[in-house]
PDB file of C-alpha atoms and ligand atoms in Angstrom:
ATOM      1  CA  MET A   1       0.000   0.000   0.000  1.00 47.00           C
ATOM      2  CA  THR A   2       1.179   3.489  -0.690  1.00 51.00           C
ATOM      3  CA  SER A   3       0.751   6.590   1.414  1.00 54.00           C
ATOM      4  CA  SER A   4      -1.082   9.562  -0.074  1.00 63.00           C
ATOM      5  CA  PRO A   5       0.959  11.681  -2.421  1.00 71.00           C
ATOM      6  CA  GLU A   6       1.652  15.285  -1.595  1.00 70.00           C
ATOM      7  CA  GLN A   7      -0.547  17.432  -3.804  1.00 65.00           C
ATOM      8  CA  GLU A   8       1.257  20.399  -5.263  1.00 68.00           C
ATOM      9  CA  PRO A   9      -0.506  23.358  -6.831  1.00 62.00           C
ATOM     10  CA  GLN A  10      -1.183  23.181 -10.540  1.00 71.00           C
ATOM     11  CA  PHE A  11       1.592  24.469 -12.745  1.00 88.00           C
ATOM     12  CA  HIS A  12       0.181  26.024 -15.924  1.00 88.00           C
ATOM     13  CA  GLY A  13      -2.726  23.560 -15.691  1.00 90.00           C
ATOM     14  CA  ILE A  14      -0.491  20.539 -15.092  1.00 95.00           C
ATOM     15  CA  GLU A  15      -1.414  18.608 -11.951  1.00 94.00           C
ATOM     16  CA  VAL A  16       1.628  17.534  -9.952  1.00 96.00           C
ATOM     17  CA  GLN A  17       1.618  14.542  -7.615  1.00 96.00           C
ATOM     18  CA  LYS A  18       4.707  14.042  -5.517  1.00 96.00           C
ATOM     19  CA  PHE A  19       5.593  10.665  -3.970  1.00 98.00           C
ATOM     20  CA  ALA A  20       8.070   9.597  -1.322  1.00 97.00           C
ATOM     21  CA  ASP A  21      10.136   7.363  -3.613  1.00 97.00           C
ATOM     22  CA  PRO A  22      10.271   5.725  -7.053  1.00 97.00           C
ATOM     23  CA  ARG A  23       8.410   2.622  -5.869  1.00 97.00           C
ATOM     24  CA  GLU A  24       5.395   4.601  -4.653  1.00 98.00           C
ATOM     25  CA  THR A  25       5.394   6.656  -7.830  1.00 98.00           C
ATOM     26  CA  ALA A  26       5.315   3.528  -9.980  1.00 98.00           C
ATOM     27  CA  TYR A  27       2.627   1.957  -7.795  1.00 98.00           C
ATOM     28  CA  ALA A  28       0.391   5.007  -8.230  1.00 98.00           C
ATOM     29  CA  VAL A  29       0.854   5.057 -12.006  1.00 98.00           C
ATOM     30  CA  ALA A  30       0.110   1.316 -12.195  1.00 98.00           C
ATOM     31  CA  SER A  31      -3.068   1.909 -10.160  1.00 98.00           C
ATOM     32  CA  LYS A  32      -4.154   4.642 -12.545  1.00 98.00           C
ATOM     33  CA  ILE A  33      -3.599   2.360 -15.536  1.00 98.00           C
ATOM     34  CA  GLU A  34      -5.350  -0.563 -13.839  1.00 98.00           C
ATOM     35  CA  SER A  35      -8.437   1.477 -12.987  1.00 98.00           C
ATOM     36  CA  LEU A  36      -8.689   2.747 -16.569  1.00 98.00           C
ATOM     37  CA  ILE A  37      -8.395  -0.788 -17.995  1.00 98.00           C
ATOM     38  CA  ARG A  38     -11.048  -2.085 -15.567  1.00 98.00           C
ATOM     39  CA  LYS A  39     -13.402   0.873 -16.089  1.00 98.00           C
ATOM     40  CA  ARG A  40     -13.346   0.427 -19.859  1.00 98.00           C
ATOM     41  CA  ARG A  41     -13.706  -3.336 -19.602  1.00 97.00           C
ATOM     42  CA  ASP A  42     -16.745  -2.895 -17.330  1.00 97.00           C
ATOM     43  CA  ALA A  43     -18.200  -0.552 -19.957  1.00 97.00           C
ATOM     44  CA  GLY A  44     -17.597  -3.266 -22.562  1.00 97.00           C
ATOM     45  CA  VAL A  45     -15.079  -1.230 -24.551  1.00 97.00           C
ATOM     46  CA  GLY A  46     -11.388  -1.500 -25.386  1.00 98.00           C
ATOM     47  CA  CYS A  47      -8.688   0.495 -23.645  1.00 98.00           C
ATOM     48  CA  VAL A  48      -5.988   2.182 -25.733  1.00 98.00           C
ATOM     49  CA  LEU A  49      -2.744   2.880 -23.899  1.00 99.00           C
ATOM     50  CA  GLY A  50       0.179   4.941 -25.178  1.00 99.00           C
ATOM     51  CA  LEU A  51       3.342   3.414 -23.734  1.00 99.00           C
ATOM     52  CA  ALA A  52       6.882   4.585 -23.126  1.00 98.00           C
ATOM     53  CA  THR A  53      10.261   2.908 -22.812  1.00 98.00           C
ATOM     54  CA  GLY A  54      13.367   3.939 -20.830  1.00 95.00           C
ATOM     55  CA  SER A  55      14.277   3.164 -17.249  1.00 95.00           C
ATOM     56  CA  THR A  56      11.461   5.220 -15.689  1.00 97.00           C
ATOM     57  CA  PRO A  57       8.420   3.049 -16.569  1.00 98.00           C
ATOM     58  CA  ILE A  58      10.106  -0.327 -15.881  1.00 98.00           C
ATOM     59  CA  PRO A  59       8.723  -0.575 -12.298  1.00 98.00           C
ATOM     60  CA  VAL A  60       5.256   0.352 -13.586  1.00 98.00           C
ATOM     61  CA  TYR A  61       5.333  -2.565 -16.006  1.00 98.00           C
ATOM     62  CA  ALA A  62       6.652  -4.861 -13.248  1.00 98.00           C
ATOM     63  CA  GLU A  63       3.760  -3.838 -11.025  1.00 98.00           C
ATOM     64  CA  LEU A  64       1.216  -4.365 -13.839  1.00 98.00           C
ATOM     65  CA  VAL A  65       2.673  -7.852 -14.474  1.00 98.00           C
ATOM     66  CA  ARG A  66       2.385  -8.607 -10.745  1.00 98.00           C
ATOM     67  CA  ARG A  67      -1.251  -7.483 -10.752  1.00 98.00           C
ATOM     68  CA  HIS A  68      -1.928  -9.647 -13.798  1.00 98.00           C
ATOM     69  CA  ARG A  69      -0.446 -12.694 -12.033  1.00 98.00           C
ATOM     70  CA  GLU A  70      -1.754 -12.106  -8.545  1.00 98.00           C
ATOM     71  CA  ASP A  71      -4.895  -9.982  -8.887  1.00 97.00           C
ATOM     72  CA  GLY A  72      -6.262 -11.216 -12.214  1.00 97.00           C
ATOM     73  CA  LEU A  73      -5.773  -7.924 -14.062  1.00 98.00           C
ATOM     74  CA  SER A  74      -6.466  -8.810 -17.688  1.00 98.00           C
ATOM     75  CA  PHE A  75      -5.086  -7.021 -20.743  1.00 98.00           C
ATOM     76  CA  ALA A  76      -7.479  -8.797 -23.103  1.00 98.00           C
ATOM     77  CA  ASN A  77      -9.268  -5.517 -23.915  1.00 97.00           C
ATOM     78  CA  VAL A  78      -6.054  -3.463 -24.234  1.00 98.00           C
ATOM     79  CA  THR A  79      -4.462  -2.021 -27.368  1.00 98.00           C
ATOM     80  CA  THR A  80      -1.092  -0.287 -27.098  1.00 99.00           C
ATOM     81  CA  PHE A  81       0.868   2.240 -29.135  1.00 99.00           C
ATOM     82  CA  ASN A  82       4.439   2.975 -28.177  1.00 99.00           C
ATOM     83  CA  LEU A  83       5.936   6.417 -28.562  1.00 98.00           C
ATOM     84  CA  ASP A  84       9.033   5.545 -30.520  1.00 98.00           C
ATOM     85  CA  GLU A  85      11.649   3.171 -31.888  1.00 98.00           C
ATOM     86  CA  TYR A  86      15.243   3.637 -32.991  1.00 98.00           C
ATOM     87  CA  HIS A  87      15.960   3.730 -36.724  1.00 98.00           C
ATOM     88  CA  PRO A  88      17.460   1.668 -38.168  1.00 97.00           C
ATOM     89  CA  MET A  89      16.662  -1.102 -35.700  1.00 98.00           C
ATOM     90  CA  ASP A  90      15.629  -4.696 -36.168  1.00 98.00           C
ATOM     91  CA  GLU A  91      12.824  -5.645 -33.806  1.00 97.00           C
ATOM     92  CA  ALA A  92      14.682  -8.827 -32.833  1.00 97.00           C
ATOM     93  CA  ASN A  93      17.655  -6.739 -31.623  1.00 97.00           C
ATOM     94  CA  ARG A  94      17.757  -6.716 -27.822  1.00 97.00           C
ATOM     95  CA  HIS A  95      18.273  -2.934 -27.867  1.00 97.00           C
ATOM     96  CA  SER A  96      15.061  -2.373 -29.808  1.00 98.00           C
ATOM     97  CA  TYR A  97      12.040  -0.936 -28.051  1.00 98.00           C
ATOM     98  CA  HIS A  98      10.079  -3.871 -29.489  1.00 98.00           C
ATOM     99  CA  ALA A  99      12.312  -6.195 -27.429  1.00 98.00           C
ATOM    100  CA  PHE A 100      12.053  -3.904 -24.393  1.00 98.00           C
ATOM    101  CA  MET A 101       8.269  -4.070 -24.431  1.00 98.00           C
ATOM    102  CA  ARG A 102       8.240  -7.846 -24.875  1.00 98.00           C
ATOM    103  CA  ARG A 103      10.737  -8.250 -22.021  1.00 98.00           C
ATOM    104  CA  HIS A 104       9.038  -5.943 -19.542  1.00 98.00           C
ATOM    105  CA  LEU A 105       5.339  -6.348 -20.361  1.00 98.00           C
ATOM    106  CA  PHE A 106       3.978  -8.113 -23.427  1.00 98.00           C
ATOM    107  CA  ASP A 107       5.541 -11.550 -22.763  1.00 98.00           C
ATOM    108  CA  HIS A 108       4.062 -11.627 -19.271  1.00 98.00           C
ATOM    109  CA  VAL A 109       0.430 -10.564 -19.701  1.00 98.00           C
ATOM    110  CA  ASP A 110      -2.567 -11.734 -21.736  1.00 98.00           C
ATOM    111  CA  ILE A 111      -2.440  -8.941 -24.311  1.00 98.00           C
ATOM    112  CA  GLU A 112      -3.196  -9.901 -27.932  1.00 98.00           C
ATOM    113  CA  ARG A 113       0.114  -9.452 -29.712  1.00 98.00           C
ATOM    114  CA  SER A 114      -1.700  -8.058 -32.750  1.00 98.00           C
ATOM    115  CA  ASN A 115      -3.022  -5.260 -30.511  1.00 98.00           C
ATOM    116  CA  THR A 116       0.500  -4.043 -29.652  1.00 98.00           C
ATOM    117  CA  HIS A 117       1.996  -1.406 -31.933  1.00 98.00           C
ATOM    118  CA  LEU A 118       5.360   0.320 -32.162  1.00 99.00           C
ATOM    119  CA  PRO A 119       6.866   2.290 -35.016  1.00 98.00           C
ATOM    120  CA  SER A 120       9.059   0.004 -37.112  1.00 98.00           C
ATOM    121  CA  GLY A 121      12.790   0.564 -37.086  1.00 98.00           C
ATOM    122  CA  SER A 122      13.235  -1.657 -40.092  1.00 98.00           C
ATOM    123  CA  VAL A 123      11.360   0.239 -42.809  1.00 98.00           C
ATOM    124  CA  SER A 124      13.641   1.799 -45.403  1.00 98.00           C
ATOM    125  CA  ARG A 125      14.226   5.535 -45.572  1.00 97.00           C
ATOM    126  CA  GLN A 126      12.012   5.607 -48.669  1.00 98.00           C
ATOM    127  CA  GLU A 127       9.184   3.952 -46.758  1.00 98.00           C
ATOM    128  CA  VAL A 128       9.468   5.946 -43.531  1.00 98.00           C
ATOM    129  CA  GLN A 129       7.018   8.692 -44.369  1.00 98.00           C
ATOM    130  CA  GLU A 130       4.298   6.307 -45.452  1.00 98.00           C
ATOM    131  CA  HIS A 131       4.932   4.137 -42.401  1.00 98.00           C
ATOM    132  CA  CYS A 132       4.534   7.174 -40.128  1.00 98.00           C
ATOM    133  CA  SER A 133       1.206   8.140 -41.751  1.00 98.00           C
ATOM    134  CA  GLU A 134       0.015   4.553 -41.325  1.00 98.00           C
ATOM    135  CA  TYR A 135       0.958   4.670 -37.642  1.00 98.00           C
ATOM    136  CA  GLU A 136      -1.097   7.844 -37.210  1.00 98.00           C
ATOM    137  CA  SER A 137      -4.030   6.218 -39.038  1.00 98.00           C
ATOM    138  CA  LEU A 138      -3.861   3.108 -36.856  1.00 98.00           C
ATOM    139  CA  ILE A 139      -4.055   5.265 -33.719  1.00 98.00           C
ATOM    140  CA  LYS A 140      -7.096   7.112 -35.100  1.00 98.00           C
ATOM    141  CA  GLU A 141      -8.808   3.874 -36.194  1.00 98.00           C
ATOM    142  CA  SER A 142      -8.345   2.463 -32.678  1.00 98.00           C
ATOM    143  CA  GLY A 143     -10.430   5.358 -31.351  1.00 98.00           C
ATOM    144  CA  GLY A 144      -7.421   7.371 -30.114  1.00 98.00           C
ATOM    145  CA  ILE A 145      -5.209   6.969 -27.074  1.00 98.00           C
ATOM    146  CA  ASP A 146      -7.062   6.952 -23.749  1.00 98.00           C
ATOM    147  CA  MET A 147      -3.951   7.445 -21.641  1.00 98.00           C
ATOM    148  CA  GLN A 148      -0.413   8.236 -22.773  1.00 99.00           C
ATOM    149  CA  LEU A 149       2.438   7.396 -20.434  1.00 99.00           C
ATOM    150  CA  LEU A 150       5.567   9.550 -20.819  1.00 98.00           C
ATOM    151  CA  GLY A 151       9.045   9.847 -19.402  1.00 98.00           C
ATOM    152  CA  ILE A 152      11.086  12.995 -19.913  1.00 98.00           C
ATOM    153  CA  GLY A 153      14.591  13.290 -21.289  1.00 95.00           C
ATOM    154  CA  ARG A 154      17.194  15.650 -19.856  1.00 92.00           C
ATOM    155  CA  THR A 155      16.752  17.709 -23.035  1.00 93.00           C
ATOM    156  CA  GLY A 156      13.042  18.108 -22.263  1.00 96.00           C
ATOM    157  CA  HIS A 157      12.133  15.606 -24.950  1.00 96.00           C
ATOM    158  CA  ILE A 158       8.906  13.612 -24.760  1.00 98.00           C
ATOM    159  CA  GLY A 159       9.044  10.576 -26.983  1.00 98.00           C
ATOM    160  CA  PHE A 160      12.039  11.487 -29.121  1.00 97.00           C
ATOM    161  CA  ASN A 161      10.761  15.007 -29.742  1.00 98.00           C
ATOM    162  CA  GLU A 162      14.027  16.805 -29.133  1.00 96.00           C
ATOM    163  CA  PRO A 163      14.404  20.586 -28.757  1.00 96.00           C
ATOM    164  CA  GLY A 164      13.249  22.262 -31.953  1.00 97.00           C
ATOM    165  CA  SER A 165      10.174  20.030 -32.215  1.00 98.00           C
ATOM    166  CA  THR A 166       7.001  21.997 -32.882  1.00 98.00           C
ATOM    167  CA  PRO A 167       3.581  21.523 -31.283  1.00 98.00           C
ATOM    168  CA  GLU A 168       2.222  20.638 -34.740  1.00 98.00           C
ATOM    169  CA  SER A 169       4.661  17.739 -35.241  1.00 98.00           C
ATOM    170  CA  ARG A 170       3.270  14.281 -36.040  1.00 98.00           C
ATOM    171  CA  THR A 171       4.916  10.844 -36.227  1.00 98.00           C
ATOM    172  CA  ARG A 172       8.185  11.199 -38.154  1.00 98.00           C
ATOM    173  CA  LEU A 173      11.863  10.319 -38.452  1.00 98.00           C
ATOM    174  CA  VAL A 174      14.048  12.455 -36.155  1.00 98.00           C
ATOM    175  CA  GLU A 175      17.743  12.861 -35.476  1.00 97.00           C
ATOM    176  CA  LEU A 176      18.727  12.199 -31.848  1.00 96.00           C
ATOM    177  CA  VAL A 177      20.767  14.817 -30.024  1.00 95.00           C
ATOM    178  CA  GLU A 178      24.103  14.093 -28.360  1.00 95.00           C
ATOM    179  CA  ILE A 179      22.788  14.215 -24.751  1.00 93.00           C
ATOM    180  CA  THR A 180      20.105  11.623 -25.547  1.00 93.00           C
ATOM    181  CA  ARG A 181      22.571   9.323 -27.344  1.00 97.00           C
ATOM    182  CA  ASN A 182      24.983   9.709 -24.433  1.00 96.00           C
ATOM    183  CA  ASP A 183      22.255   8.739 -21.965  1.00 92.00           C
ATOM    184  CA  ALA A 184      21.708   5.532 -23.987  1.00 95.00           C
ATOM    185  CA  ALA A 185      25.429   4.799 -24.452  1.00 97.00           C
ATOM    186  CA  ASP A 186      25.858   2.576 -21.397  1.00 96.00           C
ATOM    187  CA  SER A 187      23.123   0.162 -22.381  1.00 93.00           C
ATOM    188  CA  PHE A 188      24.406  -0.020 -25.962  1.00 96.00           C
ATOM    189  CA  GLY A 189      28.037  -0.459 -24.874  1.00 96.00           C
ATOM    190  CA  GLY A 190      29.274   2.877 -26.243  1.00 97.00           C
ATOM    191  CA  ILE A 191      27.846   5.954 -27.925  1.00 97.00           C
ATOM    192  CA  ASP A 192      29.084   4.784 -31.338  1.00 97.00           C
ATOM    193  CA  LYS A 193      26.622   1.913 -31.164  1.00 96.00           C
ATOM    194  CA  VAL A 194      23.615   4.138 -30.383  1.00 97.00           C
ATOM    195  CA  PRO A 195      21.511   4.767 -33.510  1.00 97.00           C
ATOM    196  CA  LYS A 196      21.510   8.352 -34.748  1.00 97.00           C
ATOM    197  CA  TYR A 197      17.850   8.379 -35.721  1.00 98.00           C
ATOM    198  CA  ALA A 198      14.473   7.296 -34.412  1.00 98.00           C
ATOM    199  CA  ILE A 199      10.825   7.308 -35.407  1.00 98.00           C
ATOM    200  CA  THR A 200       8.688   9.072 -32.832  1.00 98.00           C
ATOM    201  CA  MET A 201       5.105  10.145 -32.358  1.00 98.00           C
ATOM    202  CA  GLY A 202       5.011  13.928 -32.708  1.00 98.00           C
ATOM    203  CA  ILE A 203       4.039  16.462 -30.056  1.00 98.00           C
ATOM    204  CA  SER A 204       0.673  16.889 -31.706  1.00 98.00           C
ATOM    205  CA  THR A 205       0.167  13.092 -31.750  1.00 98.00           C
ATOM    206  CA  ILE A 206       0.900  12.991 -28.005  1.00 98.00           C
ATOM    207  CA  LEU A 207      -1.405  15.943 -27.282  1.00 98.00           C
ATOM    208  CA  ASP A 208      -4.274  14.078 -28.997  1.00 98.00           C
ATOM    209  CA  ALA A 209      -4.294  11.561 -26.107  1.00 98.00           C
ATOM    210  CA  LYS A 210      -7.331  11.992 -23.848  1.00 98.00           C
ATOM    211  CA  GLU A 211      -5.147  11.866 -20.744  1.00 98.00           C
ATOM    212  CA  ILE A 212      -1.370  12.165 -20.273  1.00 98.00           C
ATOM    213  CA  VAL A 213       0.750  10.956 -17.358  1.00 98.00           C
ATOM    214  CA  LEU A 214       4.403  12.012 -17.284  1.00 98.00           C
ATOM    215  CA  MET A 215       6.667  10.266 -14.802  1.00 98.00           C
ATOM    216  CA  GLY A 216       9.852  11.845 -13.473  1.00 98.00           C
ATOM    217  CA  ILE A 217      12.206   9.999 -11.156  1.00 98.00           C
ATOM    218  CA  GLY A 218      15.452  11.088  -9.551  1.00 97.00           C
ATOM    219  CA  GLN A 219      17.519  14.188  -9.093  1.00 97.00           C
ATOM    220  CA  GLY A 220      18.831  14.023 -12.652  1.00 96.00           C
ATOM    221  CA  LYS A 221      15.382  15.104 -13.880  1.00 97.00           C
ATOM    222  CA  ARG A 222      14.863  17.914 -11.367  1.00 97.00           C
ATOM    223  CA  ASP A 223      16.137  20.770 -13.524  1.00 97.00           C
ATOM    224  CA  ILE A 224      14.245  19.834 -16.649  1.00 97.00           C
ATOM    225  CA  ILE A 225      11.036  19.229 -14.695  1.00 97.00           C
ATOM    226  CA  ARG A 226      11.321  22.650 -13.057  1.00 96.00           C
ATOM    227  CA  ARG A 227      11.901  24.226 -16.468  1.00 95.00           C
ATOM    228  CA  THR A 228       8.887  22.361 -17.845  1.00 97.00           C
ATOM    229  CA  LEU A 229       6.607  23.426 -15.013  1.00 95.00           C
ATOM    230  CA  VAL A 230       7.625  26.968 -14.229  1.00 92.00           C
ATOM    231  CA  SER A 231       9.913  28.663 -16.748  1.00 84.00           C
ATOM    232  CA  GLY A 232       8.735  31.048 -19.492  1.00 86.00           C
ATOM    233  CA  PRO A 233       6.067  30.351 -22.101  1.00 92.00           C
ATOM    234  CA  PRO A 234       5.815  26.974 -23.875  1.00 95.00           C
ATOM    235  CA  SER A 235       8.678  26.688 -26.305  1.00 96.00           C
ATOM    236  CA  SER A 236      10.361  24.252 -28.676  1.00 98.00           C
ATOM    237  CA  ASP A 237      13.484  24.727 -26.518  1.00 97.00           C
ATOM    238  CA  VAL A 238      11.830  22.439 -23.955  1.00 97.00           C
ATOM    239  CA  PRO A 239       9.319  20.331 -25.904  1.00 98.00           C
ATOM    240  CA  ALA A 240       7.651  19.025 -22.698  1.00 98.00           C
ATOM    241  CA  THR A 241       6.363  22.577 -22.031  1.00 97.00           C
ATOM    242  CA  PHE A 242       3.776  21.993 -24.787  1.00 98.00           C
ATOM    243  CA  LEU A 243       2.010  19.634 -22.361  1.00 98.00           C
ATOM    244  CA  ARG A 244       0.778  22.768 -20.592  1.00 96.00           C
ATOM    245  CA  GLY A 245      -1.738  23.203 -23.406  1.00 89.00           C
ATOM    246  CA  HIS A 246      -3.329  19.816 -22.708  1.00 96.00           C
ATOM    247  CA  SER A 247      -6.447  19.664 -20.543  1.00 94.00           C
ATOM    248  CA  ALA A 248      -5.705  16.424 -18.640  1.00 97.00           C
ATOM    249  CA  THR A 249      -1.996  16.118 -17.941  1.00 97.00           C
ATOM    250  CA  SER A 250      -0.501  15.082 -14.638  1.00 97.00           C
ATOM    251  CA  PHE A 251       3.106  14.662 -13.570  1.00 97.00           C
ATOM    252  CA  TYR A 252       3.892  11.802 -11.180  1.00 98.00           C
ATOM    253  CA  LEU A 253       7.192  12.668  -9.539  1.00 98.00           C
ATOM    254  CA  ASP A 254       9.283  11.289  -6.751  1.00 98.00           C
ATOM    255  CA  LYS A 255      10.658  13.695  -4.157  1.00 97.00           C
ATOM    256  CA  ALA A 256      14.116  13.738  -5.700  1.00 97.00           C
ATOM    257  CA  ALA A 257      12.737  14.936  -9.041  1.00 97.00           C
ATOM    258  CA  VAL A 258      10.915  17.990  -7.677  1.00 91.00           C
TER     259      VAL A 258
HETATM  260  P1  LIG B 301      14.588   7.385 -18.869  1.00 92.67           P
HETATM  261  O1  LIG B 301      14.295   8.106 -20.261  1.00 92.67           O
HETATM  262  O2  LIG B 301      13.265   6.866 -18.398  1.00 92.67           O
HETATM  263  O3  LIG B 301      15.527   6.276 -19.204  1.00 92.67           O
HETATM  264  O4  LIG B 301      15.162   8.415 -17.959  1.00 92.67           O
HETATM  265  C1  LIG B 301      13.230   8.996 -20.348  1.00 92.67           C
HETATM  266  C2  LIG B 301      13.176   9.611 -21.726  1.00 92.67           C
HETATM  267  O5  LIG B 301      14.241   9.794 -22.355  1.00 92.67           O
HETATM  268  O6  LIG B 301      12.076   9.949 -22.163  1.00 92.67           O
END
């Protein structure tokens, strides 16, 4: 059981919930996802989740897997769309986000594999644009994303929308910045092995979600979260600031990140 989070005032319309530690933060996010899945199942409809990769959501997925095993939480009515994938990247590669999602969630719950979607890292450059439009169409045909889970990069990126990304951006091929590639270098075994490009949902794609939950864990995210919540007007310099324009966004943060 988790203690109640500390409620902070709203920052530019963003609700902030602060938790004692990463475990409680993840537990609260898992509870939010579980109640959405159950509510939609009880209404006899599917639940469309936007999912994120990176170290931040790993404990959320672990908690959802535990609830599936121990509490009977079913993912049979769930469809998922991930934010992004490296390009080029084979989905069998252990560094791919496809592999990440299988490892941390999809292999351990009763989700229909055909209901799980990520951008493909293996389409050719010539095919990328068409692939991105198809990804957007699939999201729309599913009825749109009910809840989008986000992490935040030290650059202020959401998905791989690096500084310079506009609020109108849709799913597209992007070049990763040095800080982001550096942050991934350890897991790849050196920055030279980190892909230079990725396919990501755009800011506008993310803002179409009915509800958005951004998680921030640890002191390393404190500066960028402060900048996102309190500094100047929304700007492409810190893409996460565009979340301020969304009507149902909350930040779930641990104490170290605030
Ligand atoms: P992290 O990445 O969860 O590994 O910190 C977050 C992000 O880059 O969006």
